[in-house]
């Protein structure tokens, strides 16, 4: 049962990781261009690095979560373990995203102090 649970869990994690990562990549470039308005090449490079970092953190974190799984004996246990692990990953990444947005907010405020908008 554990092998089946791993396959289901990795499929769900993969779908969530790719979909959310692509959304962050597309929509995050607007924030980066706001922080660095005159250097498009740098903004795209930073956005690509952030996407790769997001994928590495998410896949590594999802893989490490399997360490805490015990032996799964039935379908109910499998459903509980998969939903619990997936929910924990989504919650953790949501908190990480809020922290990143707060960081972008503070950087933009700092830039406004040093370079006021005319």
JSON list of C-alpha atoms in Angstrom, two decimals:
[
{"chain": "A", "resi": 1, "resn": "UNK", "atom": "CA", "xyz": [0.00, 0.00, 0.00]},
{"chain": "A", "resi": 2, "resn": "UNK", "atom": "CA", "xyz": [2.89, 2.38, 0.69]},
{"chain": "A", "resi": 3, "resn": "UNK", "atom": "CA", "xyz": [4.14, 2.28, -2.90]},
{"chain": "A", "resi": 4, "resn": "UNK", "atom": "CA", "xyz": [0.67, 3.16, -4.22]},
{"chain": "A", "resi": 5, "resn": "UNK", "atom": "CA", "xyz": [0.41, 5.96, -1.66]},
{"chain": "A", "resi": 6, "resn": "UNK", "atom": "CA", "xyz": [3.82, 7.32, -2.74]},
{"chain": "A", "resi": 7, "resn": "UNK", "atom": "CA", "xyz": [2.77, 7.35, -6.38]},
{"chain": "A", "resi": 8, "resn": "UNK", "atom": "CA", "xyz": [-0.52, 9.13, -5.65]},
{"chain": "A", "resi": 9, "resn": "UNK", "atom": "CA", "xyz": [1.19, 11.58, -3.31]},
{"chain": "A", "resi": 10, "resn": "UNK", "atom": "CA", "xyz": [3.94, 12.44, -5.81]},
{"chain": "A", "resi": 11, "resn": "UNK", "atom": "CA", "xyz": [1.40, 12.87, -8.62]},
{"chain": "A", "resi": 12, "resn": "UNK", "atom": "CA", "xyz": [-0.66, 15.30, -6.52]},
{"chain": "A", "resi": 13, "resn": "UNK", "atom": "CA", "xyz": [2.45, 17.14, -5.32]},
{"chain": "A", "resi": 14, "resn": "UNK", "atom": "CA", "xyz": [3.81, 17.39, -8.85]},
{"chain": "A", "resi": 15, "resn": "UNK", "atom": "CA", "xyz": [0.58, 18.86, -10.22]},
{"chain": "A", "resi": 16, "resn": "UNK", "atom": "CA", "xyz": [0.32, 21.39, -7.40]},
{"chain": "A", "resi": 17, "resn": "UNK", "atom": "CA", "xyz": [4.00, 22.33, -7.68]},
{"chain": "A", "resi": 18, "resn": "UNK", "atom": "CA", "xyz": [3.95, 22.89, -11.44]},
{"chain": "A", "resi": 19, "resn": "UNK", "atom": "CA", "xyz": [0.63, 24.78, -11.50]},
{"chain": "A", "resi": 20, "resn": "UNK", "atom": "CA", "xyz": [1.46, 27.10, -8.61]},
{"chain": "A", "resi": 21, "resn": "UNK", "atom": "CA", "xyz": [5.04, 27.59, -9.81]},
{"chain": "A", "resi": 22, "resn": "UNK", "atom": "CA", "xyz": [3.91, 28.66, -13.27]},
{"chain": "A", "resi": 23, "resn": "UNK", "atom": "CA", "xyz": [1.38, 31.09, -11.79]},
{"chain": "A", "resi": 24, "resn": "UNK", "atom": "CA", "xyz": [4.04, 32.59, -9.54]},
{"chain": "A", "resi": 25, "resn": "UNK", "atom": "CA", "xyz": [6.41, 32.82, -12.49]},
{"chain": "A", "resi": 26, "resn": "UNK", "atom": "CA", "xyz": [3.93, 34.61, -14.75]},
{"chain": "A", "resi": 27, "resn": "UNK", "atom": "CA", "xyz": [2.47, 36.97, -12.16]},
{"chain": "A", "resi": 28, "resn": "UNK", "atom": "CA", "xyz": [5.67, 37.52, -10.18]},
{"chain": "A", "resi": 29, "resn": "UNK", "atom": "CA", "xyz": [7.46, 39.18, -13.07]},
{"chain": "A", "resi": 30, "resn": "UNK", "atom": "CA", "xyz": [5.19, 42.22, -12.62]},
{"chain": "A", "resi": 31, "resn": "UNK", "atom": "CA", "xyz": [6.45, 42.68, -9.06]},
{"chain": "A", "resi": 32, "resn": "UNK", "atom": "CA", "xyz": [10.06, 42.28, -10.12]},
{"chain": "A", "resi": 33, "resn": "UNK", "atom": "CA", "xyz": [9.68, 44.82, -12.91]},
{"chain": "A", "resi": 34, "resn": "UNK", "atom": "CA", "xyz": [8.22, 47.20, -10.34]},
{"chain": "A", "resi": 35, "resn": "UNK", "atom": "CA", "xyz": [11.27, 46.75, -8.11]},
{"chain": "A", "resi": 36, "resn": "UNK", "atom": "CA", "xyz": [13.81, 46.91, -10.93]},
{"chain": "A", "resi": 37, "resn": "UNK", "atom": "CA", "xyz": [12.07, 48.94, -13.64]},
{"chain": "A", "resi": 38, "resn": "UNK", "atom": "CA", "xyz": [15.01, 49.62, -15.96]},
{"chain": "A", "resi": 39, "resn": "UNK", "atom": "CA", "xyz": [16.59, 46.16, -16.26]},
{"chain": "A", "resi": 40, "resn": "UNK", "atom": "CA", "xyz": [14.30, 43.62, -17.94]},
{"chain": "A", "resi": 41, "resn": "UNK", "atom": "CA", "xyz": [17.06, 41.05, -18.38]},
{"chain": "A", "resi": 42, "resn": "UNK", "atom": "CA", "xyz": [17.85, 41.07, -14.66]},
{"chain": "A", "resi": 43, "resn": "UNK", "atom": "CA", "xyz": [14.15, 40.75, -13.78]},
{"chain": "A", "resi": 44, "resn": "UNK", "atom": "CA", "xyz": [13.76, 37.71, -16.03]},
{"chain": "A", "resi": 45, "resn": "UNK", "atom": "CA", "xyz": [16.92, 36.11, -14.64]},
{"chain": "A", "resi": 46, "resn": "UNK", "atom": "CA", "xyz": [15.73, 36.63, -11.05]},
{"chain": "A", "resi": 47, "resn": "UNK", "atom": "CA", "xyz": [12.29, 35.27, -11.93]},
{"chain": "A", "resi": 48, "resn": "UNK", "atom": "CA", "xyz": [13.84, 32.14, -13.48]},
{"chain": "A", "resi": 49, "resn": "UNK", "atom": "CA", "xyz": [16.05, 31.60, -10.44]},
{"chain": "A", "resi": 50, "resn": "UNK", "atom": "CA", "xyz": [13.05, 32.01, -8.13]},
{"chain": "A", "resi": 51, "resn": "UNK", "atom": "CA", "xyz": [11.10, 29.43, -10.16]},
{"chain": "A", "resi": 52, "resn": "UNK", "atom": "CA", "xyz": [13.91, 26.87, -9.99]},
{"chain": "A", "resi": 53, "resn": "UNK", "atom": "CA", "xyz": [14.34, 27.53, -6.27]},
{"chain": "A", "resi": 54, "resn": "UNK", "atom": "CA", "xyz": [10.60, 27.09, -5.72]},
{"chain": "A", "resi": 55, "resn": "UNK", "atom": "CA", "xyz": [10.63, 23.77, -7.56]},
{"chain": "A", "resi": 56, "resn": "UNK", "atom": "CA", "xyz": [13.65, 22.51, -5.62]},
{"chain": "A", "resi": 57, "resn": "UNK", "atom": "CA", "xyz": [12.25, 23.53, -2.24]},
{"chain": "A", "resi": 58, "resn": "UNK", "atom": "CA", "xyz": [8.82, 22.09, -2.94]},
{"chain": "A", "resi": 59, "resn": "UNK", "atom": "CA", "xyz": [9.97, 18.77, -4.37]},
{"chain": "A", "resi": 60, "resn": "UNK", "atom": "CA", "xyz": [12.61, 18.32, -1.68]},
{"chain": "A", "resi": 61, "resn": "UNK", "atom": "CA", "xyz": [10.13, 19.16, 1.06]},
{"chain": "A", "resi": 62, "resn": "UNK", "atom": "CA", "xyz": [7.53, 16.78, -0.37]},
{"chain": "A", "resi": 63, "resn": "UNK", "atom": "CA", "xyz": [10.12, 14.02, -0.54]},
{"chain": "A", "resi": 64, "resn": "UNK", "atom": "CA", "xyz": [11.24, 14.59, 3.05]},
{"chain": "A", "resi": 65, "resn": "UNK", "atom": "CA", "xyz": [7.63, 14.35, 4.26]},
{"chain": "A", "resi": 66, "resn": "UNK", "atom": "CA", "xyz": [7.64, 10.63, 3.36]},
{"chain": "A", "resi": 67, "resn": "UNK", "atom": "CA", "xyz": [10.13, 9.97, 6.18]},
{"chain": "A", "resi": 68, "resn": "UNK", "atom": "CA", "xyz": [7.35, 10.55, 8.70]},
{"chain": "A", "resi": 69, "resn": "UNK", "atom": "CA", "xyz": [4.97, 8.05, 7.12]},
{"chain": "A", "resi": 70, "resn": "UNK", "atom": "CA", "xyz": [4.47, 4.74, 8.83]},
{"chain": "A", "resi": 71, "resn": "UNK", "atom": "CA", "xyz": [3.31, 1.53, 7.21]},
{"chain": "A", "resi": 72, "resn": "UNK", "atom": "CA", "xyz": [-0.05, 1.99, 5.55]},
{"chain": "A", "resi": 73, "resn": "UNK", "atom": "CA", "xyz": [-2.44, -0.92, 6.05]},
{"chain": "A", "resi": 74, "resn": "UNK", "atom": "CA", "xyz": [-5.71, 0.18, 4.45]},
{"chain": "A", "resi": 75, "resn": "UNK", "atom": "CA", "xyz": [-7.34, 2.76, 2.18]},
{"chain": "A", "resi": 76, "resn": "UNK", "atom": "CA", "xyz": [-8.44, 4.96, 5.07]},
{"chain": "A", "resi": 77, "resn": "UNK", "atom": "CA", "xyz": [-4.91, 5.28, 6.41]},
{"chain": "A", "resi": 78, "resn": "UNK", "atom": "CA", "xyz": [-3.63, 5.97, 2.91]},
{"chain": "A", "resi": 79, "resn": "UNK", "atom": "CA", "xyz": [-6.16, 8.77, 2.39]},
{"chain": "A", "resi": 80, "resn": "UNK", "atom": "CA", "xyz": [-5.38, 10.28, 5.79]},
{"chain": "A", "resi": 81, "resn": "UNK", "atom": "CA", "xyz": [-1.62, 10.23, 5.24]},
{"chain": "A", "resi": 82, "resn": "UNK", "atom": "CA", "xyz": [-1.81, 11.66, 1.71]},
{"chain": "A", "resi": 83, "resn": "UNK", "atom": "CA", "xyz": [-4.23, 14.45, 2.60]},
{"chain": "A", "resi": 84, "resn": "UNK", "atom": "CA", "xyz": [-2.36, 15.31, 5.77]},
{"chain": "A", "resi": 85, "resn": "UNK", "atom": "CA", "xyz": [1.02, 15.52, 4.04]},
{"chain": "A", "resi": 86, "resn": "UNK", "atom": "CA", "xyz": [-0.38, 17.44, 1.07]},
{"chain": "A", "resi": 87, "resn": "UNK", "atom": "CA", "xyz": [-2.21, 19.86, 3.33]},
{"chain": "A", "resi": 88, "resn": "UNK", "atom": "CA", "xyz": [0.89, 20.45, 5.43]},
{"chain": "A", "resi": 89, "resn": "UNK", "atom": "CA", "xyz": [2.96, 21.19, 2.32]},
{"chain": "A", "resi": 90, "resn": "UNK", "atom": "CA", "xyz": [0.33, 23.58, 0.93]},
{"chain": "A", "resi": 91, "resn": "UNK", "atom": "CA", "xyz": [0.08, 25.39, 4.27]},
{"chain": "A", "resi": 92, "resn": "UNK", "atom": "CA", "xyz": [3.86, 25.68, 4.59]},
{"chain": "A", "resi": 93, "resn": "UNK", "atom": "CA", "xyz": [4.24, 27.01, 1.06]},
{"chain": "A", "resi": 94, "resn": "UNK", "atom": "CA", "xyz": [1.41, 29.48, 1.65]},
{"chain": "A", "resi": 95, "resn": "UNK", "atom": "CA", "xyz": [3.22, 30.84, 4.69]},
{"chain": "A", "resi": 96, "resn": "UNK", "atom": "CA", "xyz": [6.46, 31.03, 2.68]},
{"chain": "A", "resi": 97, "resn": "UNK", "atom": "CA", "xyz": [4.61, 32.91, -0.07]},
{"chain": "A", "resi": 98, "resn": "UNK", "atom": "CA", "xyz": [3.20, 35.42, 2.44]},
{"chain": "A", "resi": 99, "resn": "UNK", "atom": "CA", "xyz": [6.70, 35.97, 3.81]},
{"chain": "A", "resi": 100, "resn": "UNK", "atom": "CA", "xyz": [8.03, 36.56, 0.28]},
{"chain": "A", "resi": 101, "resn": "UNK", "atom": "CA", "xyz": [5.25, 39.05, -0.48]},
{"chain": "A", "resi": 102, "resn": "UNK", "atom": "CA", "xyz": [5.97, 40.88, 2.77]},
{"chain": "A", "resi": 103, "resn": "UNK", "atom": "CA", "xyz": [9.65, 41.05, 1.78]},
{"chain": "A", "resi": 104, "resn": "UNK", "atom": "CA", "xyz": [8.73, 42.49, -1.63]},
{"chain": "A", "resi": 105, "resn": "UNK", "atom": "CA", "xyz": [6.48, 45.03, 0.09]},
{"chain": "A", "resi": 106, "resn": "UNK", "atom": "CA", "xyz": [9.30, 46.20, 2.38]},
{"chain": "A", "resi": 107, "resn": "UNK", "atom": "CA", "xyz": [11.77, 46.37, -0.50]},
{"chain": "A", "resi": 108, "resn": "UNK", "atom": "CA", "xyz": [9.35, 48.47, -2.54]},
{"chain": "A", "resi": 109, "resn": "UNK", "atom": "CA", "xyz": [8.77, 50.81, 0.42]},
{"chain": "A", "resi": 110, "resn": "UNK", "atom": "CA", "xyz": [12.53, 51.18, 0.88]},
{"chain": "A", "resi": 111, "resn": "UNK", "atom": "CA", "xyz": [12.94, 51.96, -2.82]},
{"chain": "A", "resi": 112, "resn": "UNK", "atom": "CA", "xyz": [10.24, 54.63, -2.58]},
{"chain": "A", "resi": 113, "resn": "UNK", "atom": "CA", "xyz": [12.09, 56.26, 0.30]},
{"chain": "A", "resi": 114, "resn": "UNK", "atom": "CA", "xyz": [15.35, 56.43, -1.65]},
{"chain": "A", "resi": 115, "resn": "UNK", "atom": "CA", "xyz": [13.79, 57.13, -5.06]},
{"chain": "A", "resi": 116, "resn": "UNK", "atom": "CA", "xyz": [10.49, 58.99, -4.63]},
{"chain": "A", "resi": 117, "resn": "UNK", "atom": "CA", "xyz": [8.03, 58.74, -7.47]},
{"chain": "A", "resi": 118, "resn": "UNK", "atom": "CA", "xyz": [7.74, 62.04, -9.37]}
]
